Amino acid sequence: MAKITLQNVSKQYKGGEIQALKKINLEIEDGKFFCLLGPAGAGKTTTIKLIAGVEPVDGGKIFMDDQEITDLLPNQRDVAVAFETYALYPQRTVRENLAFPLRAPMRKKEWSEAQIQARVEEVAKLLGIDDLLDRLPRQLSGGQRQRVALGRALVRKPKAYLFDEPIAHLDAKLRHRMRGELRRIQLELGITTVYTTPDQLEALSLADQMAILNEGKIEQVGSPTEIYQRPANIFVARFVGDPPMNILRSEVQGEEVTLLGLTKLPLPAQIRSRLAAAEIERSLMVGVRPRDIKLVSPSSEQALLRGQVKYVQVLGETSILTIVMDSHEVRVKMNTQDAPNRGEAVGLNFAVQDCHFFDPRTELRID
Ligand code: ADP
Ligand code: MG
């Protein structure tokens, strides 16, 4: 088990044309399930490759516990990696692929043949691939191959697991099951795990701690709850949470804020002092999550904004409504059984305590 630390780590490609990682700092605590969340191209795979040692850093240092590992070879790092692209040995059966890490020369004699077979079967069963053990990779579907790649990492108990979108190619149901299995295995073994995903729900449901990565930079680090409740900037606010947080262009005037140029909302003293401290004089971004908005009658005094239902997207028990007003759209998440019909006029109500405030110049959270 190990703590992993990245200090000012940079990586570039194409002779510096692409800055994949820009001096990132991370501290991944021992025994934690750590998710790296970010859109495609953010630098997630690059981070995993640098920790694994399959690519060199261009700047900065990497530590495992207090040992610097920046220049160690991959096999000197005692990490097990599963990449999104499976890289299985094509001429070897699933059984042989799974057994491979246990037979590595540096681990000779650690495992008897009987122990290897038992461990391979145990992991195969766990991942639901025990009936595929005698097949070759080309005789498997993408999702099956991905599970073999994951299994090849899980057969060992290294200091850290590095999983790069390890279940991206499974169908929704299996992905859900695998998430649960991975979390259970990790809790059982207590092995430090770095797990990348572009799926915010996956990160929120798996992580002890998470980092949001965007264009090679860390936007925020925290627990899922901290990040959801107090997003550090507009990017995180919109990336975490589904559908994304509504961001309303607003203007502060004295004790009130005008939302979208349409309606005035009184600002409590505590929020006004926060805005003053941030030197917000006029322009402000007000964020409100779709599930923090209540629908009320458009004629009600409680209606802060009024609009018309443009779309209703039913997702089983909940529905996502798109409400239009002037040239703006606001999304609302609510119980399907209470949802209005398309075309209906509605009023929107929300509490100022549920609003998030951002500085339009820096896009940073204000508080
Ligand atoms: P993610 O895994 O978050 O999608 P990556 O770490 O794969 O992102 O990529 C980060 C950036 O680096 C992207 O702009 C990607 O195109 C670029 N990149 C990654 N690998 C290479 C490479 N081998 N050569 C050139 N550019 C690369
Ligand atoms: Mg990737």
Coordinates of N, CA and C in Angstrom, one line a residue, residues 221-359:
V221 N -9.9 19.4 -6.2 CA -9.7 18.1 -5.6 C -10.6 18.1 -4.3
G222 N -11.2 17.0 -4.1 CA -12.1 16.9 -2.9 C -12.9 15.7 -2.8
S223 N -13.7 15.5 -1.8 CA -14.6 14.4 -1.8 C -15.7 14.6 -2.7
P224 N -16.4 13.6 -3.2 CA -17.6 13.8 -4.0 C -18.6 14.8 -3.5
T225 N -18.8 14.8 -2.2 CA -19.8 15.7 -1.6 C -19.3 17.1 -1.7
E226 N -18.0 17.3 -1.3 CA -17.4 18.7 -1.3 C -17.5 19.2 -2.7
I227 N -17.2 18.4 -3.7 CA -17.2 18.9 -5.1 C -18.6 19.2 -5.6
Y228 N -19.5 18.4 -5.2 CA -20.9 18.6 -5.7 C -21.5 19.8 -5.0
Q229 N -21.2 19.9 -3.7 CA -21.9 21.0 -3.0 C -21.2 22.3 -3.1
R230 N -19.9 22.3 -3.3 CA -19.1 23.6 -3.4 C -18.2 23.6 -4.6
P231 N -18.7 23.5 -5.8 CA -17.8 23.5 -7.0 C -16.9 24.8 -7.0
A232 N -15.6 24.6 -7.3 CA -14.7 25.7 -7.2 C -14.8 26.7 -8.3
N233 N -15.4 26.3 -9.4 CA -15.5 27.2 -10.6 C -16.6 26.7 -11.5
I234 N -16.9 27.5 -12.5 CA -18.0 27.2 -13.4 C -17.8 25.9 -14.2
F235 N -16.5 25.6 -14.5 CA -16.3 24.4 -15.2 C -16.7 23.2 -14.4
V236 N -16.3 23.1 -13.1 CA -16.6 22.0 -12.3 C -18.1 22.0 -12.0
A237 N -18.7 23.2 -11.8 CA -20.1 23.3 -11.5 C -20.9 22.6 -12.7
R238 N -20.5 22.8 -13.9 CA -21.2 22.3 -15.0 C -20.9 20.9 -15.4
F239 N -19.6 20.5 -15.0 CA -19.2 19.1 -15.4 C -19.7 18.1 -14.4
V240 N -19.9 18.5 -13.1 CA -20.3 17.5 -12.1 C -21.8 17.8 -11.8
G241 N -22.6 16.8 -12.0 CA -24.1 17.0 -11.8 C -24.7 16.9 -13.2
D242 N -25.8 16.2 -13.2 CA -26.5 15.9 -14.5 C -28.0 16.1 -14.3
P243 N -28.6 16.9 -15.2 CA -28.0 17.8 -16.2 C -27.1 18.9 -15.5
P244 N -26.3 19.6 -16.3 CA -25.4 20.5 -15.7 C -26.1 21.7 -15.0
M245 N -25.4 22.3 -14.0 CA -26.0 23.4 -13.3 C -26.4 24.5 -14.3
N246 N -27.5 25.1 -14.0 CA -27.9 26.3 -14.8 C -27.0 27.5 -14.4
I247 N -26.5 28.2 -15.3 CA -25.7 29.4 -14.9 C -26.4 30.6 -15.5
L248 N -26.9 31.5 -14.6 CA -27.7 32.6 -15.1 C -26.9 33.9 -15.0
R249 N -26.7 34.6 -16.1 CA -26.0 35.9 -16.2 C -26.8 36.9 -15.4
S250 N -26.2 37.5 -14.4 CA -26.9 38.4 -13.5 C -26.2 39.7 -13.3
E251 N -26.9 40.6 -12.7 CA -26.3 41.9 -12.3 C -26.7 42.2 -10.9
V252 N -25.7 42.6 -10.1 CA -26.0 43.1 -8.7 C -26.3 44.5 -8.7
Q253 N -27.4 44.9 -8.0 CA -27.6 46.3 -7.8 C -28.1 46.5 -6.4
G254 N -27.2 47.1 -5.6 CA -27.5 47.3 -4.2 C -27.8 46.0 -3.5
E255 N -29.0 45.9 -3.0 CA -29.3 44.7 -2.2 C -30.0 43.6 -3.0
E256 N -30.0 43.8 -4.3 CA -30.7 42.8 -5.2 C -29.8 42.3 -6.3
V257 N -30.2 41.2 -6.8 CA -29.6 40.7 -8.1 C -30.6 40.5 -9.1
T258 N -30.3 41.0 -10.3 CA -31.3 40.8 -11.4 C -30.8 39.6 -12.2
L259 N -31.7 38.6 -12.3 CA -31.3 37.3 -13.0 C -31.7 37.4 -14.5
L260 N -30.8 37.2 -15.4 CA -31.1 37.2 -16.8 C -31.7 38.4 -17.3
G261 N -31.6 39.5 -16.6 CA -32.2 40.8 -16.9 C -33.7 40.7 -16.8
L262 N -34.2 39.7 -16.1 CA -35.7 39.4 -16.1 C -36.3 39.7 -14.8
T263 N -35.6 39.3 -13.7 CA -36.3 39.3 -12.4 C -35.3 39.6 -11.3
K264 N -35.8 40.3 -10.3 CA -35.0 40.7 -9.2 C -35.1 39.8 -8.0
L265 N -34.0 39.5 -7.4 CA -34.0 38.6 -6.2 C -33.3 39.3 -5.1
P266 N -33.9 39.4 -3.9 CA -33.2 40.1 -2.8 C -32.0 39.2 -2.3
L267 N -30.9 39.9 -2.0 CA -29.7 39.1 -1.6 C -29.5 39.3 -0.1
P268 N -29.4 38.2 0.7 CA -29.2 38.2 2.1 C -27.9 38.9 2.4
A269 N -27.8 39.6 3.6 CA -26.6 40.4 3.9 C -25.3 39.5 3.8
Q270 N -25.4 38.3 4.3 CA -24.2 37.4 4.3 C -23.7 37.2 2.8
I271 N -24.6 37.1 1.9 CA -24.1 36.9 0.5 C -23.6 38.2 0.0
R272 N -24.2 39.3 0.3 CA -23.8 40.6 -0.1 C -22.3 40.9 0.3
S273 N -22.1 40.5 1.6 CA -20.7 40.7 2.1 C -19.7 39.9 1.3
R274 N -20.1 38.6 1.0 CA -19.2 37.8 0.2 C -18.9 38.4 -1.2
L275 N -20.0 39.0 -1.8 CA -19.8 39.6 -3.1 C -18.9 40.8 -3.0
A276 N -19.1 41.6 -1.9 CA -18.3 42.8 -1.7 C -16.8 42.4 -1.5
A277 N -16.6 41.3 -0.7 CA -15.2 40.9 -0.5 C -14.5 40.5 -1.8
A278 N -15.3 39.9 -2.7 CA -14.8 39.5 -4.0 C -14.8 40.6 -5.0
E279 N -15.1 41.8 -4.5 CA -15.1 43.0 -5.4 C -16.0 42.9 -6.6
I280 N -17.2 42.2 -6.4 CA -18.2 42.1 -7.4 C -19.1 43.3 -7.3
E281 N -19.1 44.1 -8.3 CA -19.9 45.4 -8.3 C -21.1 45.3 -9.1
R282 N -21.0 44.5 -10.2 CA -22.2 44.5 -11.1 C -22.4 43.0 -11.6
S283 N -21.6 42.7 -12.5 CA -21.8 41.4 -13.3 C -21.5 40.2 -12.4
L284 N -22.4 39.2 -12.4 CA -22.3 38.1 -11.5 C -22.9 36.8 -12.3
M285 N -22.3 35.7 -12.0 CA -22.9 34.4 -12.5 C -23.6 33.7 -11.4
V286 N -24.9 33.4 -11.5 CA -25.6 32.7 -10.5 C -25.9 31.3 -11.0
G287 N -25.4 30.3 -10.2 CA -25.7 28.9 -10.6 C -26.8 28.3 -9.7
V288 N -27.6 27.6 -10.4 CA -28.6 26.8 -9.6 C -28.8 25.5 -10.3
R289 N -28.8 24.4 -9.4 CA -28.9 23.1 -9.9 C -30.3 22.8 -10.3
P290 N -30.5 22.0 -11.4 CA -31.8 21.7 -11.9 C -32.7 21.1 -10.9
R291 N -32.1 20.3 -9.9 CA -33.0 19.7 -8.9 C -33.3 20.7 -7.7
D292 N -32.7 21.8 -7.7 CA -33.0 22.8 -6.7 C -34.1 23.8 -7.1
I293 N -34.6 23.6 -8.3 CA -35.7 24.5 -8.8 C -37.0 23.8 -8.6
K294 N -38.0 24.6 -8.1 CA -39.3 24.0 -7.9 C -40.2 24.7 -9.0
L295 N -41.2 24.0 -9.5 CA -42.1 24.6 -10.4 C -43.3 25.1 -9.6
V296 N -43.7 26.3 -9.9 CA -44.9 26.9 -9.3 C -45.8 27.5 -10.4
S297 N -47.0 27.9 -10.0 CA -47.9 28.5 -11.0 C -47.3 29.8 -11.5
P298 N -47.4 30.1 -12.9 CA -46.8 31.3 -13.4 C -47.4 32.5 -12.8
S299 N -48.6 32.4 -12.2 CA -49.2 33.6 -11.7 C -48.9 33.7 -10.2
S300 N -48.2 32.7 -9.6 CA -47.9 32.8 -8.2 C -46.8 33.9 -7.9
E301 N -46.9 34.4 -6.7 CA -45.9 35.4 -6.3 C -44.5 34.8 -6.1
Q302 N -44.5 33.5 -5.9 CA -43.3 32.7 -5.7 C -42.5 32.6 -7.0
A303 N -43.1 32.8 -8.1 CA -42.5 32.6 -9.4 C -41.4 33.7 -9.6
L304 N -40.1 33.2 -9.5 CA -39.0 34.1 -9.7 C -38.8 34.4 -11.2
L305 N -39.0 33.3 -12.0 CA -38.9 33.4 -13.4 C -40.1 32.7 -14.0
R306 N -40.5 33.1 -15.2 CA -41.6 32.5 -15.9 C -41.2 32.1 -17.3
G307 N -41.7 30.9 -17.7 CA -41.3 30.5 -19.0 C -42.3 29.4 -19.5
Q308 N -41.9 28.7 -20.6 CA -42.7 27.7 -21.2 C -41.9 26.4 -21.3
V309 N -42.6 25.3 -21.1 CA -41.9 24.0 -21.2 C -41.6 23.7 -22.7
K310 N -40.4 23.6 -23.0 CA -40.0 23.3 -24.4 C -39.8 21.8 -24.7
Y311 N -39.2 21.1 -23.7 CA -39.0 19.6 -23.8 C -39.3 19.0 -22.5
V312 N -39.7 17.8 -22.5 CA -39.8 16.9 -21.3 C -39.1 15.7 -21.7
Q313 N -38.0 15.4 -20.9 CA -37.2 14.2 -21.2 C -37.5 13.3 -20.0
V314 N -38.2 12.2 -20.2 CA -38.6 11.3 -19.1 C -37.5 10.2 -18.9
L315 N -36.9 10.2 -17.7 CA -35.9 9.2 -17.3 C -36.4 8.3 -16.2
G316 N -37.5 7.6 -16.5 CA -38.1 6.8 -15.5 C -38.8 7.7 -14.4
E317 N -38.3 7.5 -13.2 CA -39.0 8.3 -12.1 C -38.8 9.8 -12.1
T318 N -37.6 10.2 -12.7 CA -37.4 11.6 -12.8 C -37.5 12.1 -14.2
S319 N -37.8 13.4 -14.4 CA -37.8 13.9 -15.8 C -37.0 15.2 -15.8
I320 N -36.4 15.5 -16.9 CA -35.7 16.7 -17.1 C -36.5 17.6 -18.0
L321 N -36.8 18.8 -17.5 CA -37.6 19.8 -18.3 C -36.7 20.9 -18.8
T322 N -36.9 21.3 -20.1 CA -36.2 22.5 -20.6 C -37.2 23.6 -20.6
I323 N -37.0 24.6 -19.9 CA -37.9 25.8 -19.8 C -37.3 26.9 -20.6
V324 N -38.1 27.5 -21.5 CA -37.5 28.7 -22.2 C -38.2 30.0 -21.7
M325 N -37.3 31.0 -21.7 CA -37.8 32.4 -21.3 C -36.9 33.3 -22.1
D326 N -37.6 34.2 -22.8 CA -36.8 35.1 -23.7 C -35.9 34.2 -24.6
S327 N -34.6 34.5 -24.6 CA -33.7 33.7 -25.3 C -32.9 32.7 -24.4
H328 N -33.4 32.5 -23.2 CA -32.7 31.7 -22.3 C -33.3 30.3 -22.1
E329 N -32.5 29.3 -21.7 CA -33.1 28.0 -21.4 C -32.6 27.7 -20.0
V330 N -33.5 27.1 -19.2 CA -33.2 26.6 -17.8 C -33.7 25.2 -17.7
R331 N -32.8 24.4 -17.1 CA -33.2 23.0 -16.9 C -33.7 22.7 -15.5
V332 N -34.7 21.9 -15.4 CA -35.3 21.5 -14.1 C -35.4 20.0 -14.0
K333 N -35.0 19.5 -12.9 CA -35.2 18.0 -12.7 C -36.2 17.8 -11.7
M334 N -37.2 16.9 -12.0 CA -38.3 16.7 -11.0 C -38.9 15.4 -11.2
N335 N -39.8 15.0 -10.2 CA -40.5 13.8 -10.3 C -41.4 13.7 -11.6
T336 N -41.3 12.6 -12.3 CA -42.1 12.5 -13.5 C -43.6 12.7 -13.3
Q337 N -44.0 12.1 -12.1 CA -45.5 12.2 -11.9 C -46.0 13.6 -11.7
D338 N -45.1 14.5 -11.3 CA -45.5 15.9 -11.1 C -45.2 16.8 -12.3
A339 N -44.6 16.2 -13.4 CA -44.1 17.1 -14.5 C -45.3 17.6 -15.3
P340 N -45.2 18.9 -15.7 CA -46.2 19.5 -16.6 C -45.9 18.9 -18.1
N341 N -46.8 19.3 -19.0 CA -46.7 18.9 -20.3 C -45.9 19.9 -21.2
R342 N -45.5 19.5 -22.3 CA -44.8 20.4 -23.2 C -45.7 21.5 -23.6
G343 N -45.2 22.7 -23.7 CA -46.0 23.9 -24.1 C -46.6 24.6 -22.9
E344 N -46.7 24.0 -21.7 CA -47.3 24.6 -20.6 C -46.5 25.8 -20.1
A345 N -47.2 26.8 -19.6 CA -46.5 28.0 -18.9 C -46.3 27.6 -17.5
V346 N -45.1 27.9 -17.0 CA -44.7 27.5 -15.6 C -43.9 28.7 -15.0
G347 N -43.9 28.7 -13.6 CA -43.1 29.6 -12.9 C -42.0 28.8 -12.2
L348 N -40.8 29.4 -12.0 CA -39.7 28.7 -11.4 C -39.4 29.4 -10.1
N349 N -39.2 28.6 -9.0 CA -38.9 29.1 -7.7 C -37.6 28.4 -7.2
F350 N -36.7 29.1 -6.6 CA -35.6 28.5 -5.9 C -35.1 29.4 -4.8
A351 N -34.4 28.8 -3.8 CA -33.9 29.5 -2.7 C -32.6 30.1 -3.0
V352 N -32.4 31.3 -2.5 CA -31.1 32.0 -2.7 C -30.0 31.2 -2.0
Q353 N -30.4 30.5 -0.9 CA -29.4 29.7 -0.2 C -28.9 28.5 -1.1
D354 N -29.6 28.1 -2.1 CA -29.2 27.0 -2.9 C -28.4 27.5 -4.1
C355 N -28.3 28.8 -4.2 CA -27.5 29.4 -5.4 C -26.0 29.3 -5.2
H356 N -25.3 29.2 -6.3 CA -23.9 29.2 -6.3 C -23.5 30.5 -7.0
F357 N -22.5 31.2 -6.5 CA -22.1 32.5 -7.1 C -20.7 32.4 -7.7
F358 N -20.6 32.9 -8.9 CA -19.3 32.9 -9.6 C -18.9 34.2 -10.1
D359 N -17.6 34.5 -10.1 CA -17.1 35.8 -10.7 C -17.0 35.6 -12.2

